[in-house]
Amino acid sequence: GFDHVDRAVRDFAWESRFDLLNRIISPRYYGEVPFTTPRRERQDGVVGGIRVRPVQNPSVKLTPAIRYRLNAWPSKDWSRWDPSNCHIRGSRRRYRVPQDIAPYRDELGEWHKPRVSGRYKGDIEKQYYMHTLPWVWSNNYFHPPLKFLDREPRGLKRWYKKEFRKAHIAEALKRADSMIEDYRKETRERKRLSWVETIALEFAGEQMA
């Protein structure tokens, strides 16, 4: 059977995307730990020691003293981050999500590629994970693909039909008494009538016979 880890991994999305976007968790940084044990990974999204969903990556909070001078882009300003209007790395322009990450149609009916390329779309996706939000704009977000172990087994059928037959027999044994009674009833009804029973049926009818 499935345990709590299997259920967590196979959990599917059922809430509205816009309800999930209101559950922003601002990034929380760990302090620098010099000359000691490395930092322990954040336990959000971990079930039974196994990570089932991506969350923000704890890192040292950059200060002006240790920040790279050219890495002061608005996409790293978490205090003013908005999931529906995001900056991208290397730009100070805001992009609408999801309008600018999907193909769009102009007033003449012609289709155009997204305003944000796949490279910077991945940067926006990382910003969502940094705020402990799932990437709700994935094409298969509400219909995720099957897990590998949930697929129909490949190979010779005799490899798995034997186990299926064992399970089928075990299920049938639970209702063996009722099945035996039904079989005996069908056998009696299927039995050919004798000469006396045939005469009685003709003269007295089915109810009297």
CSV table of C-alpha atoms in Angstrom, one decimal:
chain,number,residue,atom,x,y,z
A,1,GLY,CA,0.0,0.0,0.0
A,2,PHE,CA,0.8,3.7,-0.1
A,3,ASP,CA,2.4,5.4,2.9
A,4,HIS,CA,2.3,9.1,3.8
A,5,VAL,CA,5.2,9.9,1.4
A,6,ASP,CA,3.5,8.2,-1.6
A,7,ARG,CA,0.4,10.2,-0.9
A,8,ALA,CA,2.3,13.5,-0.6
A,9,VAL,CA,4.2,12.8,-3.9
A,10,ARG,CA,1.0,12.0,-5.7
A,11,ASP,CA,-1.0,14.9,-4.3
A,12,PHE,CA,-2.7,16.8,-7.1
A,13,ALA,CA,-3.7,20.5,-7.3
A,14,TRP,CA,-7.3,21.3,-6.7
A,15,GLU,CA,-7.3,24.9,-5.4
A,16,SER,CA,-7.5,27.9,-7.7
A,17,ARG,CA,-4.3,29.4,-8.9
A,18,PHE,CA,-5.2,32.8,-7.7
A,19,ASP,CA,-6.0,31.5,-4.1
A,20,LEU,CA,-2.5,30.0,-4.0
A,21,LEU,CA,-0.8,33.2,-5.1
A,22,ASN,CA,-2.0,34.9,-1.9
A,23,ARG,CA,0.0,32.5,0.3
A,24,ILE,CA,3.4,34.2,-0.3
A,25,ILE,CA,6.1,33.4,2.3
A,26,SER,CA,8.8,36.0,2.2
A,27,PRO,CA,12.3,34.5,1.9
A,28,ARG,CA,13.9,33.8,5.3
A,29,TYR,CA,17.7,33.7,5.4
A,30,TYR,CA,20.0,31.7,7.6
A,31,GLY,CA,22.9,33.5,9.2
A,32,GLU,CA,26.4,32.7,8.0
A,33,VAL,CA,27.9,29.8,9.9
A,34,PRO,CA,31.7,29.9,9.6
A,35,PHE,CA,34.0,27.1,10.7
A,36,THR,CA,31.3,24.8,11.8
A,37,THR,CA,28.7,22.2,10.5
A,38,PRO,CA,27.0,23.2,7.2
A,39,ARG,CA,23.4,24.5,7.4
A,40,ARG,CA,20.6,22.0,7.5
A,41,GLU,CA,18.2,22.1,4.6
A,42,ARG,CA,14.8,23.7,5.2
A,43,GLN,CA,12.2,21.2,6.2
A,44,ASP,CA,9.3,22.9,4.4
A,45,GLY,CA,8.1,20.6,1.7
A,46,VAL,CA,9.9,17.6,3.2
A,47,VAL,CA,7.9,14.4,4.2
A,48,GLY,CA,9.7,11.6,5.9
A,49,GLY,CA,13.1,13.0,4.9
A,50,ILE,CA,12.1,13.1,1.2
A,51,ARG,CA,11.5,16.4,-0.6
A,52,VAL,CA,8.1,16.3,-2.3
A,53,ARG,CA,7.9,19.9,-3.5
A,54,PRO,CA,10.4,22.7,-4.2
A,55,VAL,CA,10.7,25.5,-1.7
A,56,GLN,CA,12.9,28.5,-1.2
A,57,ASN,CA,16.6,27.9,-0.9
A,58,PRO,CA,18.1,29.3,2.4
A,59,SER,CA,21.1,31.3,1.8
A,60,VAL,CA,23.1,34.1,3.3
A,61,LYS,CA,21.3,37.5,3.1
A,62,LEU,CA,23.3,39.7,0.8
A,63,THR,CA,24.2,43.1,2.2
A,64,PRO,CA,25.8,46.1,0.3
A,65,ALA,CA,29.1,45.1,1.8
A,66,ILE,CA,29.1,41.6,0.3
A,67,ARG,CA,26.8,42.0,-2.6
A,68,TYR,CA,28.2,42.0,-6.1
A,69,ARG,CA,27.8,45.5,-7.3
A,70,LEU,CA,26.1,44.7,-10.6
A,71,ASN,CA,23.6,42.2,-9.2
A,72,ALA,CA,21.2,44.8,-7.8
A,73,TRP,CA,18.3,44.0,-10.1
A,74,PRO,CA,14.7,44.5,-9.0
A,75,SER,CA,14.0,40.8,-9.5
A,76,LYS,CA,16.0,40.3,-6.2
A,77,ASP,CA,14.0,42.9,-4.3
A,78,TRP,CA,11.8,40.5,-2.3
A,79,SER,CA,10.1,43.2,-0.3
A,80,ARG,CA,8.3,44.5,-3.4
A,81,TRP,CA,7.9,41.2,-5.2
A,82,ASP,CA,4.5,40.6,-6.9
A,83,PRO,CA,3.5,37.2,-8.4
A,84,SER,CA,1.4,38.9,-11.1
A,85,ASN,CA,4.0,41.5,-12.1
A,86,CYS,CA,7.6,40.2,-12.0
A,87,HIS,CA,10.9,41.5,-13.0
A,88,ILE,CA,13.5,39.3,-14.7
A,89,ARG,CA,17.2,39.1,-14.3
A,90,GLY,CA,19.1,41.8,-16.1
A,91,SER,CA,16.0,44.0,-16.7
A,92,ARG,CA,14.2,46.7,-14.8
A,93,ARG,CA,10.9,46.3,-16.7
A,94,ARG,CA,8.0,44.5,-15.2
A,95,TYR,CA,6.2,41.6,-17.0
A,96,ARG,CA,2.7,40.5,-16.5
A,97,VAL,CA,2.3,36.9,-15.5
A,98,PRO,CA,0.9,34.8,-17.1
A,99,GLN,CA,0.1,37.1,-20.1
A,100,ASP,CA,3.7,37.7,-21.1
A,101,ILE,CA,4.9,34.1,-20.7
A,102,ALA,CA,2.4,32.7,-23.2
A,103,PRO,CA,1.9,33.2,-26.9
A,104,TYR,CA,-0.4,36.1,-27.7
A,105,ARG,CA,-2.6,37.1,-30.6
A,106,ASP,CA,-2.6,40.6,-32.1
A,107,GLU,CA,-5.5,42.6,-33.4
A,108,LEU,CA,-5.1,41.1,-36.9
A,109,GLY,CA,-5.4,37.6,-35.6
A,110,GLU,CA,-1.7,36.7,-36.0
A,111,TRP,CA,0.0,34.7,-33.3
A,112,HIS,CA,3.4,35.8,-31.8
A,113,LYS,CA,5.9,34.1,-29.5
A,114,PRO,CA,5.8,35.0,-25.8
A,115,ARG,CA,7.3,38.4,-24.8
A,116,VAL,CA,9.4,36.5,-22.2
A,117,SER,CA,11.7,33.8,-23.5
A,118,GLY,CA,12.0,30.4,-21.9
A,119,ARG,CA,15.3,31.4,-20.2
A,120,TYR,CA,13.7,34.2,-18.3
A,121,LYS,CA,10.5,32.3,-17.8
A,122,GLY,CA,12.6,29.9,-15.7
A,123,ASP,CA,14.0,32.9,-13.7
A,124,ILE,CA,10.4,33.9,-12.9
A,125,GLU,CA,9.7,30.2,-11.9
A,126,LYS,CA,12.6,30.3,-9.5
A,127,GLN,CA,11.2,33.5,-8.0
A,128,TYR,CA,7.9,31.6,-7.3
A,129,TYR,CA,9.9,28.8,-5.5
A,130,MET,CA,11.8,31.4,-3.5
A,131,HIS,CA,8.5,32.5,-2.0
A,132,THR,CA,7.4,28.9,-1.4
A,133,LEU,CA,4.8,29.1,-4.2
A,134,PRO,CA,4.2,26.3,-6.7
A,135,TRP,CA,4.7,27.1,-10.4
A,136,VAL,CA,0.9,27.4,-11.0
A,137,TRP,CA,1.4,28.4,-14.7
A,138,SER,CA,2.7,25.0,-15.8
A,139,ASN,CA,0.7,23.5,-18.6
A,140,ASN,CA,0.2,20.2,-16.7
A,141,TYR,CA,-0.2,21.8,-13.3
A,142,PHE,CA,-3.7,20.4,-12.7
A,143,HIS,CA,-3.0,17.2,-14.7
A,144,PRO,CA,0.5,16.1,-13.7
A,145,PRO,CA,2.0,13.1,-15.6
A,146,LEU,CA,1.9,9.6,-14.1
A,147,LYS,CA,4.6,8.5,-11.8
A,148,PHE,CA,6.9,5.9,-13.1
A,149,LEU,CA,5.6,3.2,-10.8
A,150,ASP,CA,2.0,4.0,-11.6
A,151,ARG,CA,2.4,3.2,-15.3
A,152,GLU,CA,1.1,0.0,-16.8
A,153,PRO,CA,4.0,-2.5,-16.7
A,154,ARG,CA,5.8,-3.3,-19.9
A,155,GLY,CA,7.1,-6.6,-21.0
A,156,LEU,CA,5.7,-10.1,-21.2
A,157,LYS,CA,2.2,-10.3,-19.8
A,158,ARG,CA,2.9,-13.5,-17.9
A,159,TRP,CA,5.2,-11.5,-15.6
A,160,TYR,CA,2.4,-9.6,-14.0
A,161,LYS,CA,-0.8,-11.7,-15.0
A,162,LYS,CA,0.2,-14.3,-12.4
A,163,GLU,CA,0.1,-11.7,-9.6
A,164,PHE,CA,-3.1,-10.3,-10.9
A,165,ARG,CA,-4.7,-13.8,-10.9
A,166,LYS,CA,-3.6,-14.3,-7.3
A,167,ALA,CA,-5.3,-11.1,-6.3
A,168,HIS,CA,-8.4,-12.0,-8.2
A,169,ILE,CA,-8.6,-15.4,-6.5
A,170,ALA,CA,-8.1,-13.9,-3.1
A,171,GLU,CA,-10.9,-11.4,-3.7
A,172,ALA,CA,-13.2,-14.2,-5.0
A,173,LEU,CA,-12.5,-16.4,-1.9
A,174,LYS,CA,-14.0,-13.7,0.3
A,175,ARG,CA,-17.4,-14.3,-1.3
A,176,ALA,CA,-17.0,-18.0,-2.0
A,177,ASP,CA,-20.2,-19.0,-0.2
A,178,SER,CA,-22.6,-16.8,-2.1
A,179,MET,CA,-20.8,-17.7,-5.4
A,180,ILE,CA,-21.2,-21.4,-4.7
A,181,GLU,CA,-24.9,-21.0,-3.9
A,182,ASP,CA,-25.5,-19.0,-7.1
A,183,TYR,CA,-23.7,-21.6,-9.1
A,184,ARG,CA,-25.8,-24.4,-7.7
A,185,LYS,CA,-29.0,-22.4,-8.4
A,186,GLU,CA,-27.9,-21.8,-12.1
A,187,THR,CA,-27.0,-25.6,-12.4
A,188,ARG,CA,-30.5,-26.6,-11.2
A,189,GLU,CA,-32.2,-24.2,-13.6
A,190,ARG,CA,-30.1,-25.4,-16.5
A,191,LYS,CA,-30.8,-29.1,-15.8
A,192,ARG,CA,-33.0,-30.8,-18.4
A,193,LEU,CA,-36.5,-31.7,-17.1
A,194,SER,CA,-37.5,-35.3,-16.8
A,195,TRP,CA,-40.6,-36.8,-18.6
A,196,VAL,CA,-42.8,-36.5,-15.5
A,197,GLU,CA,-41.7,-32.9,-14.9
A,198,THR,CA,-42.4,-32.0,-18.5
A,199,ILE,CA,-46.0,-33.5,-18.3
A,200,ALA,CA,-46.6,-31.7,-15.0
A,201,LEU,CA,-45.3,-28.4,-16.6
A,202,GLU,CA,-47.7,-28.8,-19.6
A,203,PHE,CA,-50.8,-29.5,-17.5
A,204,ALA,CA,-50.3,-27.5,-14.3
A,205,GLY,CA,-48.2,-24.6,-15.6
A,206,GLU,CA,-44.9,-23.2,-14.4
A,207,GLN,CA,-46.2,-22.0,-11.0
A,208,MET,CA,-47.6,-25.4,-10.0
A,209,ALA,CA,-44.7,-27.3,-11.4
